[in-house]
mmCIF file of C-alpha atoms and ligand atoms in Angstrom:
data_model
loop_
_atom_site.group_PDB
_atom_site.id
_atom_site.type_symbol
_atom_site.label_atom_id
_atom_site.label_comp_id
_atom_site.label_asym_id
_atom_site.label_seq_id
_atom_site.Cartn_x
_atom_site.Cartn_y
_atom_site.Cartn_z
ATOM 1 C CA MET A 147 23.203 -6.136 -8.996
ATOM 2 C CA VAL A 148 22.566 -6.997 -12.652
ATOM 3 C CA PRO A 149 20.352 -4.225 -14.118
ATOM 4 C CA HIS A 150 16.699 -5.268 -13.953
ATOM 5 C CA PRO A 151 15.209 -6.049 -17.425
ATOM 6 C CA SER A 152 12.419 -3.501 -16.856
ATOM 7 C CA LEU A 153 14.993 -0.694 -17.117
ATOM 8 C CA ILE A 154 15.290 -1.306 -20.864
ATOM 9 C CA ALA A 155 11.961 -3.036 -21.680
ATOM 10 C CA PRO A 156 9.422 -1.253 -23.919
ATOM 11 C CA LYS A 157 6.599 0.718 -22.331
ATOM 12 C CA ILE A 158 3.162 -0.888 -22.064
ATOM 13 C CA LYS A 159 0.955 0.716 -24.697
ATOM 14 C CA LEU A 160 -2.077 2.209 -23.029
ATOM 15 C CA ASP A 161 -5.219 1.336 -24.868
ATOM 16 C CA LEU A 162 -7.217 4.540 -24.352
ATOM 17 C CA ILE A 163 -10.987 4.395 -24.078
ATOM 18 C CA GLN A 164 -13.061 6.083 -26.764
ATOM 19 C CA PRO A 165 -16.201 7.694 -25.358
ATOM 20 C CA VAL A 166 -19.221 7.338 -27.688
ATOM 21 C CA GLU A 167 -22.364 9.370 -27.310
ATOM 22 C CA THR A 168 -24.753 6.618 -28.427
ATOM 23 C CA MET A 169 -24.380 2.916 -29.035
ATOM 24 C CA GLY A 170 -26.560 -0.121 -29.627
ATOM 25 C CA PRO A 171 -28.316 -1.034 -26.364
ATOM 26 C CA TYR A 172 -26.765 -4.501 -26.136
ATOM 27 C CA GLU A 173 -23.253 -3.566 -27.141
ATOM 28 C CA LEU A 174 -20.619 -3.541 -24.388
ATOM 29 C CA CYS A 175 -20.460 -0.020 -22.994
ATOM 30 C CA TRP A 176 -17.608 2.225 -24.151
ATOM 31 C CA CYS A 177 -16.562 2.843 -20.527
ATOM 32 C CA ARG A 178 -15.355 -0.789 -20.232
ATOM 33 C CA SER A 179 -17.416 -1.561 -17.175
ATOM 34 C CA GLY A 180 -18.221 -4.869 -18.847
ATOM 35 C CA LYS A 181 -21.922 -4.012 -18.773
ATOM 36 C CA LYS A 182 -24.222 -3.640 -21.769
ATOM 37 C CA TYR A 183 -24.691 -0.009 -22.839
ATOM 38 C CA LYS A 184 -28.391 -0.137 -21.942
ATOM 39 C CA TRP A 185 -27.532 -0.876 -18.288
ATOM 40 C CA CYS A 186 -24.591 1.491 -18.103
ATOM 41 C CA HIS A 187 -24.104 4.832 -19.896
ATOM 42 C CA PHE A 188 -27.415 4.920 -21.766
ATOM 43 C CA ARG A 189 -29.093 8.189 -20.681
ATOM 44 C CA ARG A 190 -26.596 8.563 -17.872
ATOM 45 C CA GLU A 191 -27.115 12.336 -17.904
ATOM 46 C CA GLN A 192 -30.662 11.647 -16.728
ATOM 47 C CA GLN A 193 -29.648 9.274 -13.941
ATOM 48 C CA LYS A 194 -29.733 10.452 -10.333
ATOM 49 C CA PRO A 195 -26.428 12.170 -9.457
ATOM 50 C CA VAL A 196 -24.522 10.413 -6.718
ATOM 51 C CA ASN A 197 -23.670 12.112 -3.481
ATOM 52 C CA ILE A 198 -19.900 11.937 -3.074
ATOM 53 C CA TYR A 199 -20.186 11.241 0.670
ATOM 54 C CA GLU A 200 -22.687 8.451 0.127
ATOM 55 C CA LEU A 201 -20.307 7.081 -2.457
ATOM 56 C CA GLU A 202 -17.469 7.117 0.048
ATOM 57 C CA ALA A 203 -19.619 5.346 2.649
ATOM 58 C CA LYS A 204 -20.294 2.694 0.036
ATOM 59 C CA MET A 205 -16.566 2.381 -0.620
ATOM 60 C CA ILE A 206 -15.720 2.045 3.062
ATOM 61 C CA ALA A 207 -18.401 -0.646 3.348
ATOM 62 C CA GLU A 208 -16.605 -2.475 0.526
ATOM 63 C CA PHE A 209 -13.412 -2.422 2.526
ATOM 64 C CA ARG A 210 -15.171 -3.805 5.639
ATOM 65 C CA ASP A 211 -16.322 -6.763 3.650
ATOM 66 C CA GLY A 212 -13.681 -9.220 4.764
ATOM 67 C CA TYR A 213 -12.508 -12.755 4.173
ATOM 68 C CA CYS A 214 -9.707 -14.945 5.467
ATOM 69 C CA SER A 215 -6.471 -14.888 3.434
ATOM 70 C CA PHE A 216 -5.189 -18.186 4.834
ATOM 71 C CA PRO A 217 -4.341 -20.372 1.793
ATOM 72 C CA ASP A 218 -5.458 -23.823 2.923
ATOM 73 C CA PRO A 219 -8.653 -23.695 4.997
ATOM 74 C CA SER A 220 -9.593 -27.264 4.035
ATOM 75 C CA ALA A 221 -6.612 -28.625 6.005
ATOM 76 C CA ASP A 222 -6.811 -26.017 8.739
ATOM 77 C CA PRO A 223 -10.355 -24.596 8.948
ATOM 78 C CA CYS A 224 -11.245 -20.950 9.567
ATOM 79 C CA SER A 225 -13.227 -19.736 12.538
ATOM 80 C CA ALA A 226 -16.564 -18.039 11.886
ATOM 81 C CA ILE A 227 -15.471 -14.508 12.694
ATOM 82 C CA ILE A 228 -13.418 -12.324 10.373
ATOM 83 C CA THR A 229 -11.373 -10.139 12.613
ATOM 84 C CA LYS A 230 -9.863 -6.675 12.318
ATOM 85 C CA ALA A 231 -6.350 -7.995 11.815
ATOM 86 C CA HIS A 232 -3.605 -5.551 12.840
ATOM 87 C CA THR A 233 -0.740 -5.243 10.354
ATOM 88 C CA VAL A 234 1.322 -3.710 13.152
ATOM 89 C CA GLN A 235 0.777 -5.315 16.538
ATOM 90 C CA LYS A 236 -1.287 -3.187 18.902
ATOM 91 C CA LYS A 237 0.550 -3.954 22.118
ATOM 92 C CA GLY A 238 4.116 -2.754 22.011
ATOM 93 C CA GLY A 239 3.968 -1.689 18.322
ATOM 94 C CA LEU A 240 1.212 0.891 17.896
ATOM 95 C CA ALA A 241 1.045 1.428 21.659
ATOM 96 C CA ALA A 242 4.683 2.543 21.674
ATOM 97 C CA ILE A 243 3.889 5.599 19.535
ATOM 98 C CA ALA A 244 0.276 6.215 20.651
ATOM 99 C CA GLU A 245 -0.772 9.139 22.811
ATOM 100 C CA ALA A 246 -4.084 8.931 24.684
ATOM 101 C CA GLY A 247 -4.924 5.852 22.647
ATOM 102 C CA HIS A 248 -4.417 7.593 19.291
ATOM 103 C CA VAL A 249 -1.914 7.718 16.465
ATOM 104 C CA LEU A 250 -2.020 9.686 13.203
ATOM 105 C CA THR A 251 -2.815 8.122 9.851
ATOM 106 C CA VAL A 252 -1.702 9.569 6.499
ATOM 107 C CA LYS A 253 -4.607 7.929 4.668
ATOM 108 C CA PRO A 254 -7.041 10.744 3.832
ATOM 109 C CA SER A 255 -10.802 10.486 3.580
ATOM 110 C CA MET A 256 -12.370 11.685 0.350
ATOM 111 C CA LYS A 257 -14.131 14.451 2.275
ATOM 112 C CA GLU A 258 -10.779 15.777 3.446
ATOM 113 C CA MET A 259 -9.336 15.472 -0.051
ATOM 114 C CA ILE A 260 -12.122 17.681 -1.358
ATOM 115 C CA GLU A 261 -12.224 20.130 1.539
ATOM 116 C CA THR A 262 -8.472 20.729 1.490
ATOM 117 C CA ASP A 263 -8.195 20.922 -2.288
ATOM 118 C CA GLY A 264 -6.143 17.745 -2.465
ATOM 119 C CA ASN A 265 -3.830 18.644 0.425
ATOM 120 C CA PRO A 266 -5.126 16.774 3.478
ATOM 121 C CA GLN A 267 -3.068 16.507 6.659
ATOM 122 C CA PRO A 268 -2.513 13.375 8.802
ATOM 123 C CA ARG A 269 -5.479 12.764 11.099
ATOM 124 C CA LYS A 270 -6.090 10.974 14.390
ATOM 125 C CA VAL A 271 -7.194 7.377 14.538
ATOM 126 C CA GLY A 272 -7.683 5.116 17.576
ATOM 127 C CA VAL A 273 -5.174 2.265 17.959
ATOM 128 C CA ASN A 274 -7.981 -0.309 17.679
ATOM 129 C CA ASN A 275 -8.651 0.906 14.152
ATOM 130 C CA ALA A 276 -5.114 1.741 13.081
ATOM 131 C CA SER A 277 -3.423 -0.584 10.587
ATOM 132 C CA VAL A 278 -6.313 -3.063 10.614
ATOM 133 C CA PHE A 279 -7.809 -4.983 7.704
ATOM 134 C CA PRO A 280 -10.499 -7.687 7.720
ATOM 135 C CA GLY A 281 -8.206 -10.134 5.979
ATOM 136 C CA PHE A 282 -8.024 -13.069 8.409
ATOM 137 C CA CYS A 283 -10.439 -15.057 10.531
ATOM 138 C CA SER A 284 -9.755 -14.627 14.222
ATOM 139 C CA ARG A 285 -8.300 -18.124 14.482
ATOM 140 C CA HIS A 286 -5.745 -17.736 11.722
ATOM 141 C CA ASP A 287 -4.903 -14.183 12.745
ATOM 142 C CA THR A 288 -4.058 -15.485 16.210
ATOM 143 C CA THR A 289 -2.286 -18.720 15.323
ATOM 144 C CA LEU A 290 -0.273 -17.515 12.292
ATOM 145 C CA PHE A 291 1.100 -14.349 13.833
ATOM 146 C CA LYS A 292 1.543 -15.437 17.446
ATOM 147 C CA PRO A 293 5.376 -15.519 17.117
ATOM 148 C CA ILE A 294 5.418 -11.820 16.158
ATOM 149 C CA GLU A 295 2.782 -10.624 18.618
ATOM 150 C CA GLY A 296 4.691 -11.280 21.838
ATOM 151 C CA LYS A 297 6.705 -8.960 24.033
ATOM 152 C CA THR A 298 10.105 -10.021 22.781
ATOM 153 C CA LEU A 299 11.506 -10.994 19.423
ATOM 154 C CA SER A 300 14.624 -12.614 18.043
ATOM 155 C CA LEU A 301 15.190 -11.913 14.387
ATOM 156 C CA THR A 302 15.306 -15.310 12.730
ATOM 157 C CA LYS A 303 14.365 -16.078 9.144
ATOM 158 C CA ASP A 304 11.018 -17.561 10.234
ATOM 159 C CA ILE A 305 10.154 -14.436 12.182
ATOM 160 C CA ALA A 306 11.121 -12.147 9.285
ATOM 161 C CA PHE A 307 9.057 -14.345 6.963
ATOM 162 C CA LEU A 308 5.942 -13.823 9.094
ATOM 163 C CA PHE A 309 6.333 -10.046 8.960
ATOM 164 C CA SER A 310 6.639 -10.236 5.176
ATOM 165 C CA TYR A 311 3.742 -12.652 4.870
ATOM 166 C CA ARG A 312 1.445 -10.321 6.761
ATOM 167 C CA ALA A 313 2.562 -7.349 4.639
ATOM 168 C CA ILE A 314 1.837 -9.214 1.395
ATOM 169 C CA ALA A 315 -1.541 -10.470 2.656
ATOM 170 C CA TYR A 316 -2.449 -6.908 3.635
ATOM 171 C CA GLU A 317 -1.386 -5.373 0.311
ATOM 172 C CA ARG A 318 -3.235 -7.987 -1.693
ATOM 173 C CA PHE A 319 -6.376 -7.407 0.330
ATOM 174 C CA ALA A 320 -6.036 -3.619 0.101
ATOM 175 C CA LYS A 321 -5.412 -3.715 -3.657
ATOM 176 C CA GLU A 322 -8.504 -5.777 -4.240
ATOM 177 C CA ALA A 323 -10.576 -3.432 -2.091
ATOM 178 C CA GLN A 324 -9.103 -0.491 -4.033
ATOM 179 C CA LEU A 325 -10.163 -2.098 -7.291
ATOM 180 C CA ARG A 326 -13.730 -2.540 -6.045
ATOM 181 C CA ILE A 327 -13.749 1.034 -4.778
ATOM 182 C CA THR A 328 -12.517 2.390 -8.099
ATOM 183 C CA TYR A 329 -15.287 0.490 -9.888
ATOM 184 C CA ILE A 330 -17.771 2.316 -7.662
ATOM 185 C CA GLN A 331 -16.159 5.652 -8.551
ATOM 186 C CA ARG A 332 -17.227 5.054 -12.131
ATOM 187 C CA GLU A 333 -20.733 5.963 -10.985
ATOM 188 C CA ALA A 334 -19.599 9.477 -10.080
ATOM 189 C CA ASP A 335 -20.657 10.704 -13.547
ATOM 190 C CA CYS A 336 -24.379 9.936 -13.099
ATOM 191 C CA GLY A 337 -26.497 12.971 -14.018
ATOM 192 C CA GLN A 338 -23.552 14.710 -15.706
ATOM 193 C CA PRO A 339 -23.422 15.844 -19.327
ATOM 194 C CA PHE A 340 -21.694 13.577 -21.840
ATOM 195 C CA TRP A 341 -18.428 15.562 -21.977
ATOM 196 C CA LYS A 342 -18.054 15.223 -18.211
ATOM 197 C CA GLN A 343 -18.866 11.505 -18.293
ATOM 198 C CA ALA A 344 -16.149 11.108 -20.899
ATOM 199 C CA MET A 345 -13.666 13.074 -18.817
ATOM 200 C CA ILE A 346 -14.341 11.112 -15.612
ATOM 201 C CA GLN A 347 -14.169 7.730 -17.355
ATOM 202 C CA MET A 348 -11.007 8.653 -19.243
ATOM 203 C CA GLN A 349 -9.349 9.628 -15.963
ATOM 204 C CA LEU A 350 -10.432 6.440 -14.223
ATOM 205 C CA ALA A 351 -9.562 3.990 -17.006
ATOM 206 C CA PRO A 352 -5.751 4.195 -16.646
ATOM 207 C CA VAL A 353 -6.110 4.106 -12.847
ATOM 208 C CA ILE A 354 -8.104 0.882 -13.111
ATOM 209 C CA ALA A 355 -5.626 -0.560 -15.607
ATOM 210 C CA GLY A 356 -2.789 0.217 -13.164
ATOM 211 C CA ILE A 357 -4.596 -1.362 -10.213
ATOM 212 C CA ARG A 358 -5.260 -4.479 -12.283
ATOM 213 C CA ILE A 359 -1.568 -4.818 -13.093
ATOM 214 C CA GLY A 360 -0.719 -4.319 -9.419
ATOM 215 C CA MET A 361 -3.328 -6.912 -8.495
ATOM 216 C CA ARG A 362 -1.796 -9.438 -10.895
ATOM 217 C CA ASP A 363 1.614 -8.997 -9.243
ATOM 218 C CA LEU A 364 0.181 -9.210 -5.738
ATOM 219 C CA ASP A 365 -1.672 -12.426 -6.591
ATOM 220 C CA LEU A 366 1.593 -13.861 -7.823
ATOM 221 C CA TRP A 367 3.572 -12.769 -4.750
ATOM 222 C CA LYS A 368 0.863 -13.900 -2.332
ATOM 223 C CA GLY A 369 0.888 -17.299 -4.062
ATOM 224 C CA GLN A 370 4.655 -17.568 -3.572
ATOM 225 C CA PHE A 371 4.356 -16.652 0.096
ATOM 226 C CA ASP A 372 1.411 -19.034 0.615
ATOM 227 C CA GLN A 373 3.393 -21.961 -0.756
ATOM 228 C CA ARG A 374 6.288 -21.286 1.587
ATOM 229 C CA LEU A 375 4.002 -20.639 4.541
ATOM 230 C CA LEU A 376 2.507 -24.111 4.113
ATOM 231 C CA SER A 377 5.693 -25.980 3.185
ATOM 232 C CA GLY A 378 8.038 -24.227 5.582
ATOM 233 C CA ALA A 379 10.611 -23.728 2.786
ATOM 234 C CA ARG A 380 12.604 -20.552 3.327
ATOM 235 C CA ASP A 381 15.614 -20.966 0.990
ATOM 236 C CA ASP A 382 14.657 -18.177 -1.398
ATOM 237 C CA PHE A 383 13.226 -15.899 1.258
ATOM 238 C CA HIS A 384 15.681 -13.170 2.234
ATOM 239 C CA PHE A 385 15.655 -10.348 4.741
ATOM 240 C CA VAL A 386 17.658 -7.443 6.060
ATOM 241 C CA SER A 387 16.695 -6.113 9.448
ATOM 242 C CA VAL A 388 17.825 -3.085 11.400
ATOM 243 C CA ARG A 389 17.189 -2.556 15.094
ATOM 244 C CA PHE A 390 17.421 0.972 16.468
ATOM 245 C CA ASP A 391 18.367 1.693 20.064
ATOM 246 C CA GLN A 392 15.136 3.586 20.732
ATOM 247 C CA VAL A 393 11.552 4.074 19.572
ATOM 248 C CA LEU A 394 11.121 5.964 16.300
ATOM 249 C CA PRO A 395 7.901 7.996 15.982
ATOM 250 C CA VAL A 396 6.508 5.817 13.154
ATOM 251 C CA VAL A 397 5.256 2.281 12.540
ATOM 252 C CA ALA A 398 4.256 0.806 9.172
ATOM 253 C CA CYS A 399 3.657 -2.358 7.207
ATOM 254 C CA CYS A 400 3.710 -2.498 3.414
ATOM 255 C CA ALA A 401 4.831 -4.224 0.222
ATOM 256 C CA PHE A 402 5.651 -2.593 -3.102
ATOM 257 C CA HIS A 403 7.764 -2.641 -6.259
ATOM 258 C CA PRO A 404 11.099 -1.018 -5.419
ATOM 259 C CA GLU A 405 11.730 1.642 -8.086
ATOM 260 C CA PHE A 406 14.746 3.564 -6.741
ATOM 261 C CA ASP A 407 17.203 2.835 -3.970
ATOM 262 C CA LEU A 408 17.890 5.297 -1.168
ATOM 263 C CA HIS A 409 20.609 7.020 -3.178
ATOM 264 C CA GLY A 410 18.179 7.616 -6.039
ATOM 265 C CA LYS A 411 19.549 4.847 -8.276
ATOM 266 C CA PRO A 412 16.866 3.292 -10.542
ATOM 267 C CA LEU A 413 16.064 -0.337 -9.674
ATOM 268 C CA GLN A 414 12.965 -1.143 -11.737
ATOM 269 C CA GLN A 415 10.767 0.784 -14.125
ATOM 270 C CA LEU A 416 7.049 0.109 -13.860
ATOM 271 C CA GLY A 417 4.638 0.058 -16.774
ATOM 272 C CA ARG A 418 6.996 -2.052 -18.912
ATOM 273 C CA ASP A 419 5.938 -4.935 -21.052
ATOM 274 C CA GLY A 420 6.902 -8.583 -20.742
ATOM 275 C CA VAL A 421 8.953 -8.497 -17.532
ATOM 276 C CA ASP A 422 8.394 -9.847 -14.034
ATOM 277 C CA PHE A 423 8.794 -7.386 -11.225
ATOM 278 C CA ASP A 424 10.380 -7.861 -7.839
ATOM 279 C CA HIS A 425 8.653 -6.899 -4.622
ATOM 280 C CA VAL A 426 9.886 -5.925 -1.206
ATOM 281 C CA THR A 427 7.993 -5.870 2.084
ATOM 282 C CA ILE A 428 8.797 -3.493 4.905
ATOM 283 C CA THR A 429 7.587 -3.729 8.481
ATOM 284 C CA VAL A 430 8.495 -1.093 11.033
ATOM 285 C CA THR A 431 7.409 -1.795 14.559
ATOM 286 C CA THR A 432 8.603 -1.734 18.133
ATOM 287 C CA PHE A 433 9.669 -4.385 20.609
ATOM 288 C CA GLN A 434 11.006 -3.618 24.077
ATOM 289 C CA ALA A 435 11.318 0.103 23.426
ATOM 290 C CA GLN A 436 13.352 -0.377 20.245
ATOM 291 C CA THR A 437 12.165 0.132 16.683
ATOM 292 C CA ILE A 438 12.762 -2.786 14.351
ATOM 293 C CA VAL A 439 12.741 -2.517 10.554
ATOM 294 C CA VAL A 440 12.436 -5.678 8.482
ATOM 295 C CA PHE A 441 12.918 -5.713 4.694
ATOM 296 C CA GLY A 442 11.830 -9.111 3.327
ATOM 297 C CA TRP A 443 11.290 -10.673 -0.088
ATOM 298 C CA ILE A 444 11.128 -13.938 -2.007
ATOM 299 C CA GLY A 445 13.424 -14.289 -5.006
ATOM 300 C CA SER A 446 16.886 -13.224 -5.999
ATOM 301 C CA ASP A 447 19.452 -12.333 -3.384
ATOM 302 C CA ASP A 448 20.909 -9.908 -5.908
ATOM 303 C CA GLY A 449 17.898 -8.025 -7.250
ATOM 304 C CA PRO A 450 16.012 -4.756 -6.667
ATOM 305 C CA ALA A 451 14.725 -5.755 -3.201
ATOM 306 C CA LYS A 452 18.179 -6.559 -1.956
ATOM 307 C CA ALA A 453 19.556 -3.367 -3.515
ATOM 308 C CA LEU A 454 16.949 -1.254 -1.724
ATOM 309 C CA ALA A 455 17.528 -2.977 1.638
ATOM 310 C CA GLU A 456 21.303 -2.726 1.315
ATOM 311 C CA SER A 457 21.107 0.926 0.289
ATOM 312 C CA PHE A 458 19.335 1.472 3.613
ATOM 313 C CA ALA A 459 21.936 -0.547 5.528
ATOM 314 C CA ALA A 460 24.705 1.482 3.832
ATOM 315 C CA ILE A 461 23.397 4.860 4.962
ATOM 316 C CA GLU A 462 25.390 6.257 7.864
ATOM 317 C CA ASP A 463 23.718 5.385 11.143
ATOM 318 C CA GLU A 464 22.819 8.955 12.127
ATOM 319 C CA ARG A 465 20.848 9.386 8.881
ATOM 320 C CA LYS A 466 19.036 6.028 8.865
ATOM 321 C CA ALA A 467 15.954 7.177 10.775
ATOM 322 C CA ASP A 468 15.492 10.077 8.318
ATOM 323 C CA ALA A 469 15.941 7.804 5.298
ATOM 324 C CA LEU A 470 13.402 5.362 6.704
ATOM 325 C CA ILE A 471 10.808 8.042 7.367
ATOM 326 C CA ARG A 472 11.251 9.378 3.828
ATOM 327 C CA LEU A 473 10.955 5.897 2.347
ATOM 328 C CA LEU A 474 7.738 5.182 4.244
ATOM 329 C CA PHE A 475 6.044 8.458 3.347
ATOM 330 C CA ILE A 476 6.869 7.810 -0.309
ATOM 331 C CA HIS A 477 5.739 4.201 -0.439
ATOM 332 C CA THR A 478 2.855 3.523 1.910
ATOM 333 C CA ASP A 479 -0.267 4.936 3.470
ATOM 334 C CA ASN A 480 -0.333 2.081 5.988
ATOM 335 C CA LEU A 481 1.893 4.328 8.060
ATOM 336 C CA PHE A 482 1.200 5.656 11.549
ATOM 337 C CA LEU A 483 2.758 8.559 13.392
ATOM 338 C CA ARG A 484 3.182 9.672 16.963
ATOM 339 C CA PRO A 485 0.956 12.784 17.212
ATOM 340 C CA SER A 486 3.321 14.969 19.269
ATOM 341 C CA TRP A 487 6.230 14.186 16.900
ATOM 342 C CA TRP A 488 4.227 15.322 13.890
ATOM 343 C CA VAL A 489 3.140 18.624 15.429
ATOM 344 C CA SER A 490 6.685 19.274 16.635
ATOM 345 C CA LEU A 491 8.032 19.291 13.061
ATOM 346 C CA PRO A 492 8.430 22.690 11.390
ATOM 347 C CA PRO A 493 5.528 23.348 8.962
ATOM 348 C CA SER A 494 7.905 23.221 5.994
ATOM 349 C CA GLU A 495 9.072 19.687 6.921
ATOM 350 C CA ARG A 496 5.476 18.568 7.447
ATOM 351 C CA GLN A 497 4.634 19.879 4.017
ATOM 352 C CA VAL A 498 7.572 18.031 2.412
ATOM 353 C CA LEU A 499 6.539 14.732 4.011
ATOM 354 C CA ASN A 500 2.873 15.268 3.285
ATOM 355 C CA GLU A 501 3.618 15.821 -0.393
ATOM 356 C CA MET A 502 5.613 12.582 -0.440
ATOM 357 C CA THR A 503 2.426 10.679 0.426
ATOM 358 C CA ARG A 504 1.148 11.564 -3.080
ATOM 359 C CA SER A 505 4.182 9.974 -4.729
ATOM 360 C CA GLY A 506 3.357 7.450 -7.406
ATOM 361 C CA THR A 507 -0.130 8.878 -8.007
ATOM 362 C CA ILE A 508 -1.410 11.053 -10.842
ATOM 363 C CA MET A 509 -0.605 14.027 -8.605
ATOM 364 C CA ARG A 510 3.116 13.252 -8.373
ATOM 365 C CA ALA A 511 5.379 10.914 -10.316
ATOM 366 C CA ARG A 512 8.014 8.849 -8.554
ATOM 367 C CA SER A 513 11.463 10.362 -8.795
ATOM 368 C CA ALA A 514 15.050 9.599 -7.949
ATOM 369 C CA GLY A 515 15.317 12.933 -6.171
ATOM 370 C CA GLU A 516 12.697 12.220 -3.553
ATOM 371 C CA MET A 517 14.414 8.968 -2.526
ATOM 372 C CA ALA A 518 17.938 10.367 -2.229
ATOM 373 C CA ASP A 519 19.120 12.060 0.961
ATOM 374 C CA ASP A 520 18.052 15.695 1.023
ATOM 375 C CA ALA A 521 19.774 16.439 4.359
ATOM 376 C CA ARG A 522 16.439 17.084 6.083
ATOM 377 C CA SER A 523 16.162 15.769 9.603
ATOM 378 C CA PHE A 524 12.955 14.351 11.027
ATOM 379 C CA SER A 525 14.134 12.093 13.808
ATOM 380 C CA SER A 526 17.336 10.520 15.060
ATOM 381 C CA ALA A 527 18.373 7.240 16.632
ATOM 382 C CA HIS A 528 21.395 4.986 16.812
ATOM 383 C CA VAL A 529 21.553 1.561 15.256
ATOM 384 C CA ALA A 530 21.867 -1.312 17.716
ATOM 385 C CA GLU A 531 22.038 -4.228 15.294
ATOM 386 C CA ILE A 532 21.789 -5.260 11.641
ATOM 387 C CA VAL A 533 20.750 -8.838 10.859
ATOM 388 C CA ARG A 534 20.727 -10.455 7.413
ATOM 389 C CA GLY A 535 19.346 -13.793 6.359
HETATM 390 ZN ZN1 ZN B 642 -20.597 2.573 -19.264
HETATM 391 ZN ZN1 ZN B 643 -9.019 -18.379 8.455
#
């Protein structure tokens, strides 16, 4: 692979916010909410403090507020109901790792974040609510994804494309919801003294800037996938798929910027100016008692996405399940676990994986070391088949 331009591009200069104690009432507020000062931070220390749990309820309500992600509803109209679309199919996929109708999610609630001092553990969630997002109307959810919702599957390019399409649609939806949620978090400084308002807003500003950049990329990628969904063109869609000979204790669906391959080699560097970034989608699910992993992307057949997928394919078969589990814990919270597998892991291994879920946040920077093989073993399986296209 030719080194990605982001590896040598200059860093984006962060334009830090400057908190100001008083401003003209009709000036734009220093916190960059886009509101006039009078309607934003004016006398904020006297405003009613927000209850963090109420705030979270408000955020969850934001996420429930759905819409259909199908790109051309004028030609192919939506149905009235926005459904809870599964990113991993319920029958066969989630069901294959569920116990008593439950799986574990690694996505913490804010309450747990606070109560555990930022170290929450995976928690139970019912399969009806696992991996869902209100991102399609029931008609399009059914018709678009029918070929990947059945009992059996043959790994063609069209099938791989659908897995990737759903992953991109989910990530775009989730990123937008995250942006709305982070806007709400800006209210967490109501009733606080000025120094605390400044601190909270200065912490949130770079987070919001990062989400906006992520959103821009996801809009671009979703647009590329939409075009090919409608036209049927698949020439610059590529995939690498691995089928294991048994069920692994995890399922997942995600899309992200590949930053390191599975040997720890840098692929792209985020936060760089003037470069386009590559994406990769990963779906891990189960068909006929075998776990299937699909890496898919639109673009170069010799770029970061390909390098990540091939670094996975190159790992010796006995270590692939471990590499996959590590990769998923690092890159996605749309990840679900078989409960008895999780509790069977030694506490030290659980802790290692749990800490990986904070990767790429302000709590933990991404690193080459976390992606490379550390000889830890979480699960094992043999590889039945590798398909490329
Ligand atoms: Zn403000
Ligand atoms: Zn629709």
